[in-house]
Short mmCIF file of C-alpha atoms in Angstrom, two decimals:
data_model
loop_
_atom_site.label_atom_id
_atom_site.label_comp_id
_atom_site.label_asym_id
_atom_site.label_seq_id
_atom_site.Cartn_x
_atom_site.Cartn_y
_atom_site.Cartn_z
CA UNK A 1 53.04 -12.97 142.53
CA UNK A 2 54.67 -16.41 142.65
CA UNK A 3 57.77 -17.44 141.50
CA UNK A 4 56.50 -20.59 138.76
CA UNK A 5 53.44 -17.59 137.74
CA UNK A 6 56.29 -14.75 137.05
CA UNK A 7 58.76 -17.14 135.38
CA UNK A 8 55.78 -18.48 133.35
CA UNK A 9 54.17 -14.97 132.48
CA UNK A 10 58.55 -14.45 131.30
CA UNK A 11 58.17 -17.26 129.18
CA UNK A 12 54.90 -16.29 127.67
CA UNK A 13 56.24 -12.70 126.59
CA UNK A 14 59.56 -14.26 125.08
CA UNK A 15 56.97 -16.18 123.06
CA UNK A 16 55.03 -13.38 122.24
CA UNK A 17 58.00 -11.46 121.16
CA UNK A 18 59.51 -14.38 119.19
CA UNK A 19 56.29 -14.13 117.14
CA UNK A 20 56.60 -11.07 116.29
CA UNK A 21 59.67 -11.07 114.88
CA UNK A 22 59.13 -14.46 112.75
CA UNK A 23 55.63 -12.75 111.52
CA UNK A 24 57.72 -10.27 110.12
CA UNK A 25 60.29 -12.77 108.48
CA UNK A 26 57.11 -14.17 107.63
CA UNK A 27 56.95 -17.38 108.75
CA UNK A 28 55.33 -19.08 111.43
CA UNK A 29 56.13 -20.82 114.40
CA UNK A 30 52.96 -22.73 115.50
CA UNK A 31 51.47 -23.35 111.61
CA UNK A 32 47.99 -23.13 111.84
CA UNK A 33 48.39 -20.51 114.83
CA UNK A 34 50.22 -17.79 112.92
CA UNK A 35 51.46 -15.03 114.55
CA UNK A 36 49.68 -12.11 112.44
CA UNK A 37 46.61 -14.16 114.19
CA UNK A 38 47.52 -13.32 117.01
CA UNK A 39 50.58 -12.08 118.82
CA UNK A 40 49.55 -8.59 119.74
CA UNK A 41 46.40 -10.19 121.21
CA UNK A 42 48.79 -11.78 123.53
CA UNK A 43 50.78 -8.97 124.55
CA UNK A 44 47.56 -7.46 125.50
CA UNK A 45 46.48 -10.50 127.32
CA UNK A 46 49.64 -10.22 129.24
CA UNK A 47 49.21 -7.08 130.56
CA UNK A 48 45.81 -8.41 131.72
CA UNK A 49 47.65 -10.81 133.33
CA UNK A 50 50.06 -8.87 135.28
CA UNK A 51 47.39 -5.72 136.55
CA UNK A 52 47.18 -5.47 140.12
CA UNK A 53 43.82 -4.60 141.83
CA UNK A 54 45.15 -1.93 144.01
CA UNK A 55 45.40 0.75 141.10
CA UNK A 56 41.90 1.15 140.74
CA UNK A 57 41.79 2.95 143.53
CA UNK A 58 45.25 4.70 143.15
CA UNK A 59 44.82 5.99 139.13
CA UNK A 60 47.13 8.98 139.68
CA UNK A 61 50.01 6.49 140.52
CA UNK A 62 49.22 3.62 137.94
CA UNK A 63 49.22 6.76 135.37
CA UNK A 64 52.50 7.97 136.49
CA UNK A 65 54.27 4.23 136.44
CA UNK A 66 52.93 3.54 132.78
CA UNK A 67 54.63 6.93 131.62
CA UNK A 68 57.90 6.16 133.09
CA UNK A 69 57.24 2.23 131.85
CA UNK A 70 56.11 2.69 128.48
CA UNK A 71 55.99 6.40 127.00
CA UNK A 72 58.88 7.91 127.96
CA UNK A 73 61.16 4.96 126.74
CA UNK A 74 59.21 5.23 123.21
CA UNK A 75 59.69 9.09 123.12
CA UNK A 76 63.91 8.47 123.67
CA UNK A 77 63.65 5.57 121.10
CA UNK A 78 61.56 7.79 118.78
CA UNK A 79 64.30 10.11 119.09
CA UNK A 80 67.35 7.91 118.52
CA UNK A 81 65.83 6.59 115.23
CA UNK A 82 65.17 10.03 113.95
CA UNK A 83 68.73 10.15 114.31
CA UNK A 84 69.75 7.96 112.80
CA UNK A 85 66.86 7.59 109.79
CA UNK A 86 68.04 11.46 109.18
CA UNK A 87 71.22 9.92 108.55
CA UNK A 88 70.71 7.28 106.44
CA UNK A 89 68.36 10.59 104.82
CA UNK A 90 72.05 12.18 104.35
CA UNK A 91 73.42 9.08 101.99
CA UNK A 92 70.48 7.62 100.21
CA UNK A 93 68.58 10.72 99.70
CA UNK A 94 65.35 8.43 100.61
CA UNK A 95 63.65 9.99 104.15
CA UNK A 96 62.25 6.18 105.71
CA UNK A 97 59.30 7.94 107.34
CA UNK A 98 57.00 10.86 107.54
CA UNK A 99 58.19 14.37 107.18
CA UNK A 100 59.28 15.39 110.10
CA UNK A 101 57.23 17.86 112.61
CA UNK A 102 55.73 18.05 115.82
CA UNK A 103 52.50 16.15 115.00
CA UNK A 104 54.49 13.39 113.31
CA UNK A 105 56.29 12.62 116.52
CA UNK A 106 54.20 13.76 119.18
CA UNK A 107 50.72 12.49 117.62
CA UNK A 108 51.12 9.92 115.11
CA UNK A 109 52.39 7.73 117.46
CA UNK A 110 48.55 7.43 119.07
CA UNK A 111 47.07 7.12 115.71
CA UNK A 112 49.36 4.76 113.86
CA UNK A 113 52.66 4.64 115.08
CA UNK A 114 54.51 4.21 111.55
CA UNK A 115 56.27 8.04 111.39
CA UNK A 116 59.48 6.27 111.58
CA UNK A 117 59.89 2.70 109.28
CA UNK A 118 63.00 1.62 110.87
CA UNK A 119 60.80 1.65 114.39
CA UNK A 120 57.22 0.93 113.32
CA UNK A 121 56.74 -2.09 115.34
CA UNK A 122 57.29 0.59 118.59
CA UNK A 123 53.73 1.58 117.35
CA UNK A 124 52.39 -1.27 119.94
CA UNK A 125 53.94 0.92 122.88
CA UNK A 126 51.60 3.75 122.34
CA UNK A 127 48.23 1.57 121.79
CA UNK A 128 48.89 -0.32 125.11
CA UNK A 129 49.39 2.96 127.07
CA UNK A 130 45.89 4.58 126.13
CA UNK A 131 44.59 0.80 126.53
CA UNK A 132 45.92 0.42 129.99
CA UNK A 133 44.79 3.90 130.92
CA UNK A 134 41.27 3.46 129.52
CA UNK A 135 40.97 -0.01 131.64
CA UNK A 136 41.88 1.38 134.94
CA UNK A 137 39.54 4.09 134.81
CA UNK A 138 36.83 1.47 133.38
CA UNK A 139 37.47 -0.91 135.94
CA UNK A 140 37.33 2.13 138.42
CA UNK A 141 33.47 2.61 136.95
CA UNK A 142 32.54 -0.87 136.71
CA UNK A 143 33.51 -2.06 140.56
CA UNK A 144 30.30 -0.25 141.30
CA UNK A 145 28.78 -3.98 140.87
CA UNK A 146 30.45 -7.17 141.84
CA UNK A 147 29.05 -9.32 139.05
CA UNK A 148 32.11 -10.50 137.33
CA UNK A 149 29.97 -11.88 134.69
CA UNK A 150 28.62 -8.26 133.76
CA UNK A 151 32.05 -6.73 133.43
CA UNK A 152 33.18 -9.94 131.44
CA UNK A 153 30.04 -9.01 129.33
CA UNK A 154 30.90 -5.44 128.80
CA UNK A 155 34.50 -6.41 127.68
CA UNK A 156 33.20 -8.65 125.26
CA UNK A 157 30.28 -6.56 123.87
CA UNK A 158 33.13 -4.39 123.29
CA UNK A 159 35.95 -7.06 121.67
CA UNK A 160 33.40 -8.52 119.06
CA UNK A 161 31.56 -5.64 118.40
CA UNK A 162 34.97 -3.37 117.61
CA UNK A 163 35.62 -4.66 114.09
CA UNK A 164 32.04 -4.38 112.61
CA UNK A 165 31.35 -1.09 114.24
CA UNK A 166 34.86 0.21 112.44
CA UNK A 167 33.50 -1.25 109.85
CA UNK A 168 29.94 0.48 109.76
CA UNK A 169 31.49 4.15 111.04
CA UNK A 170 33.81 3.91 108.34
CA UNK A 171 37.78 4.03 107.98
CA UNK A 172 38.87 7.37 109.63
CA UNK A 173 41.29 8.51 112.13
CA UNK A 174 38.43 8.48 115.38
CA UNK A 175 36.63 5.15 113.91
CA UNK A 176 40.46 3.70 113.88
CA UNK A 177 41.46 4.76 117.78
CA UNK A 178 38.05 3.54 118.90
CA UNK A 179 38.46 0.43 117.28
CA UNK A 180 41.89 -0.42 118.17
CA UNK A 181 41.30 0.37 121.76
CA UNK A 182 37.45 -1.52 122.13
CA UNK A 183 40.11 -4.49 120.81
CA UNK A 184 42.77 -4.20 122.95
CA UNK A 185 40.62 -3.61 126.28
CA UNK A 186 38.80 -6.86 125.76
CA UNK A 187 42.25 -9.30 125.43
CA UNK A 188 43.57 -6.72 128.56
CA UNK A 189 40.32 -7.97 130.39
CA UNK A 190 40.30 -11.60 129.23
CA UNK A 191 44.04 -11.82 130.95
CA UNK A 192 43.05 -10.47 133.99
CA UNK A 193 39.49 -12.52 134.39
CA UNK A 194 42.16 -15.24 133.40
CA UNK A 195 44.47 -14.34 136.29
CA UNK A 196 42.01 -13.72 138.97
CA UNK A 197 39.42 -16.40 138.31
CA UNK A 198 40.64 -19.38 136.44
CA UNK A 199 44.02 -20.04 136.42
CA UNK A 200 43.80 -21.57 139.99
CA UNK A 201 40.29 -22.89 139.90
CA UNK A 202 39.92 -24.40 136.46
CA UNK A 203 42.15 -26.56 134.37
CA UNK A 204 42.03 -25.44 130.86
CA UNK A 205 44.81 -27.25 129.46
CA UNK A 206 43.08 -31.02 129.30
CA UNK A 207 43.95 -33.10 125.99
CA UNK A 208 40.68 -32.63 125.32
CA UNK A 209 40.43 -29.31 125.20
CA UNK A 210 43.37 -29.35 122.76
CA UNK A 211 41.48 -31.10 120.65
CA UNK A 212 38.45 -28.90 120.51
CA UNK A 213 40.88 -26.15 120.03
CA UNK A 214 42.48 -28.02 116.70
CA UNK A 215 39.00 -28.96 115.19
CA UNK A 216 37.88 -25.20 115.53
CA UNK A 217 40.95 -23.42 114.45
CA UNK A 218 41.19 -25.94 111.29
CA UNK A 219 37.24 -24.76 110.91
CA UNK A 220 38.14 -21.36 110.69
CA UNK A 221 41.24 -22.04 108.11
CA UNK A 222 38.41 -23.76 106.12
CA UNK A 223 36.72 -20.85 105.59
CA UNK A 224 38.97 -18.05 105.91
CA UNK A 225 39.55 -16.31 102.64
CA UNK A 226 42.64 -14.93 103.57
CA UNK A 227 44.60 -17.94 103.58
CA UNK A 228 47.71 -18.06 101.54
CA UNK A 229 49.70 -20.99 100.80
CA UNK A 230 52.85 -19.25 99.71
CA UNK A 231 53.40 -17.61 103.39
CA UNK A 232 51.74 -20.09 105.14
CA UNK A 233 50.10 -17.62 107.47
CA UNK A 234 46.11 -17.54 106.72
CA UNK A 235 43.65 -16.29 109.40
CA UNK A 236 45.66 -13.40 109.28
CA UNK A 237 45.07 -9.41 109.86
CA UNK A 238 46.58 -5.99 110.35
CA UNK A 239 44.91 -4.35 113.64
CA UNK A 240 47.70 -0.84 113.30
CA UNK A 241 45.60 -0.26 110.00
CA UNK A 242 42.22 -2.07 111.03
CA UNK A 243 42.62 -4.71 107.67
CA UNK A 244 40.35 -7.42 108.49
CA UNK A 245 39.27 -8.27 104.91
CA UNK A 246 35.89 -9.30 104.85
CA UNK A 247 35.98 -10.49 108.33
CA UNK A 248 33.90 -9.52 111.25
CA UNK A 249 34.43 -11.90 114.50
CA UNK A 250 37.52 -14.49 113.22
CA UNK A 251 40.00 -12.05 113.88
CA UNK A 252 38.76 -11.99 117.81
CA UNK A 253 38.25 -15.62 117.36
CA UNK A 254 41.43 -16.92 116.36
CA UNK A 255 43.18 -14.39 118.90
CA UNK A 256 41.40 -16.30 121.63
CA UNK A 257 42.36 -19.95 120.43
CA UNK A 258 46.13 -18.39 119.69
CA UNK A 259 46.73 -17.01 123.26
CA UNK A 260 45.08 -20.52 124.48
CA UNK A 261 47.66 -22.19 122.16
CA UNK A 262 50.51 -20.11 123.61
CA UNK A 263 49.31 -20.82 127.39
CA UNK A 264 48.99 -24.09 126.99
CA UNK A 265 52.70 -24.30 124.86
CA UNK A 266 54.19 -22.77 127.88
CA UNK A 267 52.60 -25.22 130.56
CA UNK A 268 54.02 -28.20 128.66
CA UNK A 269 56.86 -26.95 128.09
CA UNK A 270 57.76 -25.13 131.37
CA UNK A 271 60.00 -27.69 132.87
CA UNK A 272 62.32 -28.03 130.11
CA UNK A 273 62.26 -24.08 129.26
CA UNK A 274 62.27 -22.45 132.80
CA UNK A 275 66.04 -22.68 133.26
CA UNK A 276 67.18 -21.63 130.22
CA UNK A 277 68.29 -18.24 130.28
CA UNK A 278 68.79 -17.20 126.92
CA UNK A 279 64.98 -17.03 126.84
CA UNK A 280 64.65 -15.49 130.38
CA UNK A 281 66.39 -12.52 128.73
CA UNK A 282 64.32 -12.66 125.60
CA UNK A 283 61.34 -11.95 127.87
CA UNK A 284 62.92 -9.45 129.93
CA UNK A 285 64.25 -7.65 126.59
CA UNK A 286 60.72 -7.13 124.79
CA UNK A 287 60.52 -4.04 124.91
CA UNK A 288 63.94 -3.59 123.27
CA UNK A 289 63.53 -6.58 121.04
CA UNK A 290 60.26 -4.76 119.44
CA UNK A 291 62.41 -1.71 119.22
CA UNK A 292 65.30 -2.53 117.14
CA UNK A 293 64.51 -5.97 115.72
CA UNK A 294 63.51 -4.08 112.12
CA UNK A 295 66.44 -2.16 111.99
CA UNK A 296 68.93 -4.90 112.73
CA UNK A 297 67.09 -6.60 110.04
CA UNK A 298 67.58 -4.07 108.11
CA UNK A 299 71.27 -3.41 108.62
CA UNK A 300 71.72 -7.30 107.74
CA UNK A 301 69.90 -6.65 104.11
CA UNK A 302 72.43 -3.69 103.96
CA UNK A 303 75.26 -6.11 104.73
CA UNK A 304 74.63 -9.39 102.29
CA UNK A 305 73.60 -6.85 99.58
CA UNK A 306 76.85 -5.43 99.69
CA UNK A 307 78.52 -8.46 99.68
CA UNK A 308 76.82 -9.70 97.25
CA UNK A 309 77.14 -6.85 95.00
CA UNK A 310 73.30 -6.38 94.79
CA UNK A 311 72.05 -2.59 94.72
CA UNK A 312 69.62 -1.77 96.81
CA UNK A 313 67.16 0.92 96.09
CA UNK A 314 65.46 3.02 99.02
CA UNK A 315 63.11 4.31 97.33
CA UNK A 316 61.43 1.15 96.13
CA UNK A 317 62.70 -1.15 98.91
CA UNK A 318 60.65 -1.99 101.91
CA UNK A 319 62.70 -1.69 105.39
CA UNK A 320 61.52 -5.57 105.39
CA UNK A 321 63.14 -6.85 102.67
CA UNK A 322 65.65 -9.64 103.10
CA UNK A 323 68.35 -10.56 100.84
CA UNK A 324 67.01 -14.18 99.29
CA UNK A 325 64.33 -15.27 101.65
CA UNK A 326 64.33 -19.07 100.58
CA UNK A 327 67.89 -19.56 102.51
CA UNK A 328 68.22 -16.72 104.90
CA UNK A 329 65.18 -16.12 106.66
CA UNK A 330 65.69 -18.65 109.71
CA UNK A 331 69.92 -17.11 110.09
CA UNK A 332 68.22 -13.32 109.92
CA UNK A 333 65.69 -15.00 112.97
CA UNK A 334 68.34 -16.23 114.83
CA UNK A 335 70.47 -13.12 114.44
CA UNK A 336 68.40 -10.72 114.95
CA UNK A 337 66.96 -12.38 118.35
CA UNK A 338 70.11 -12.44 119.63
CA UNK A 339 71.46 -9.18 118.54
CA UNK A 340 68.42 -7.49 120.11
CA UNK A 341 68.08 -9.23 122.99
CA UNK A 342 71.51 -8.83 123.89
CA UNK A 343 71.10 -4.90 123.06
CA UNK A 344 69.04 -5.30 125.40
CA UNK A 345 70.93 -5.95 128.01
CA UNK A 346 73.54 -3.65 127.40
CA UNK A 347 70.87 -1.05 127.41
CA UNK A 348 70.55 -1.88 130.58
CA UNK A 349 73.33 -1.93 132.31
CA UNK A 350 74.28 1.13 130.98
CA UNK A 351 70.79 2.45 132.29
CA UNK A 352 71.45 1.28 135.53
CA UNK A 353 74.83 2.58 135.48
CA UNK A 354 73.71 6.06 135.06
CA UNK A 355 70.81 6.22 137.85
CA UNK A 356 72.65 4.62 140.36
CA UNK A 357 75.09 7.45 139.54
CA UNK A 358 72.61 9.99 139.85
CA UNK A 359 70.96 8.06 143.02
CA UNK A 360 74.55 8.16 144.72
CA UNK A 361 74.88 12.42 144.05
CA UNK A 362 71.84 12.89 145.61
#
């Protein structure tokens, strides 16, 4: 991988991370673009981006790295906040999360990912595990033919046909997985076709196509009848609970033109952004950003309320309430960014700390 590609791909996931926490400050970055539109597409696209040929033919060992990559950090964070939501249990008397057992931690996380509030928007982590793990082995199947257009064909059979066959099997726990993961395998597959056979061959980023891109996004706010003035974020939809309204194809649709929107951000922007290293270490921290980004928000509610003198009540509360929205929400964005991302860091080093450690007593 090349050095502009990786530091590119960096900047692309500090994007896609940014978005996520302004979606849930609600407010958008990009306008008609909004991140509930899209963000989680992206992630997904990303890892598309990033897979490397040479696991197909080595599953065992692209199994193994995704456990230590993604599940067993969730299964430690998991932990930690049912620490420390069992805590807050102790003084509020209000539990922010399922009753506790072994399904709730060991299999909601693959269904839905909300057992614990204060880390719901871990629930990603999860998802993009069985996703990865289901495209491998797919890929595995489907390099029994070389036509690229077939397997793009497949993938996309499979994208636009996973909300209306939720929709038509009903809203249960297997229609749910299945449709979350025919999603997320087509924007994994889109990333990689995007990788392998256009970002060196074709120029997608032409004024023109910028415009094309406008005129059909501000089609699709048009008709979308989940637009709402008041947040500002329309074209909207909640793929952890498969809410798509009314919708069948615009939530796939305005994923696609949001991921183009955020590729084509980061190629104009790349020369004034690539040295910047506050956002290098937003898009090395993602995975701890998406982690604890709720609960600093949280402990910031916690904080002004007190000041303030305002009571807060638990049990009526969401974890995403923040104290007066109208002049806050852009200081609880800015804070909580750099809280977490620093975290992050510090999470690190102390990580590293310990294995090298470990690496020396050996």
């Amino acid at each position: 991988m090349d050095k502009v590609f990786s530091n590119k791909v960096n900047l692309l996931k500090a994007l896609a991370i940014i978005l996520v926490v302004s979606g849930h400050l609600e407010f958008s970055l990009f306008g008609m673009f909004p991140p509930y539109s899209f963000q989680l597409a992206l992630f997904f696209f990303i890892s598309g981006m990033l897979f490397k040929e040479k696991y197909i033919n080595d599953i065992k060992t692209y199994f193994h790295k995704r456990i230590k990559s993604l599940l067993i950090p969730y299964f430690c964070y998991e932990l930690a906040y049912l620490v420390i939501t069992y805590f807050l249990y102790k003084h509020s008397g209000v539990f922010l999360g399922d009753k506790i057992s072994l399904k709730s931690f060991f299999v909601t996380p693959f269904i839905n990912g909300h057992q614990l509030l204060l880390c719901a928007p871990l629930w990603f982590v999860p998802q993009l595990f069985l996703t990865l793990c289901t495209f491998v082995l797919l890929m595995k199947f489907l390099n029994k033919t070389p036509d690229k257009w077939f397997k793009l064909g497949i993938f996309t059979v499979m994208g636009f046909g996973a909300i209306p066959l939720f929709k038509f099997l009903g809203n249960s726990t297997g229609s749910l997985i299945l449709m979350k993961l025919m999603f997320s395998l087509f924007f994994v597959y889109i990333g990689y076709f995007y990788t392998k056979y256009i970002k060196d061959n074709i120029n997608i980023f032409l004024p023109k196509y910028l415009g094309v891109i406008l005129v059909f996004q501000s089609v699709m706010w048009l008709f979308n009848r989940d637009f709402s003035p008041e947040h500002g974020i329309g074209l909207s939809y909640v793929l952890v609970w498969g809410r798509f309204d009314d919708q069948l194809i615009v939530p796939v649709l305005t994923a696609l033109t949001g991921i183009w929107f955020s590729l084509f951000f980061i190629e104009v922007t790349y020369n004034y952004f690539k040295d910047i290293k506050l956002l290098k270490d937003i898009g090395n921290n993602t995975y701890h950003i998406m982690a604890n980004h709720v609960l600093i928000m949280f402990l910031i509610t916690i904080l002004l309320c007190h000041f303030n003198h305002v009571h807060i009540d638990f049990s009526n509360d969401k974890i995403y309430t923040i104290f007066n929205p109208v002049q806050t929400t852009y200081l609880y964005f800015v804070v909580v960014v750099l809280i977490t991302t620093y975290l992050g860091n510090i999470q690190k080093y102390i990580y590293s700390k310990i294995t090298d450690k470990l690496s020396n007593k050996q």
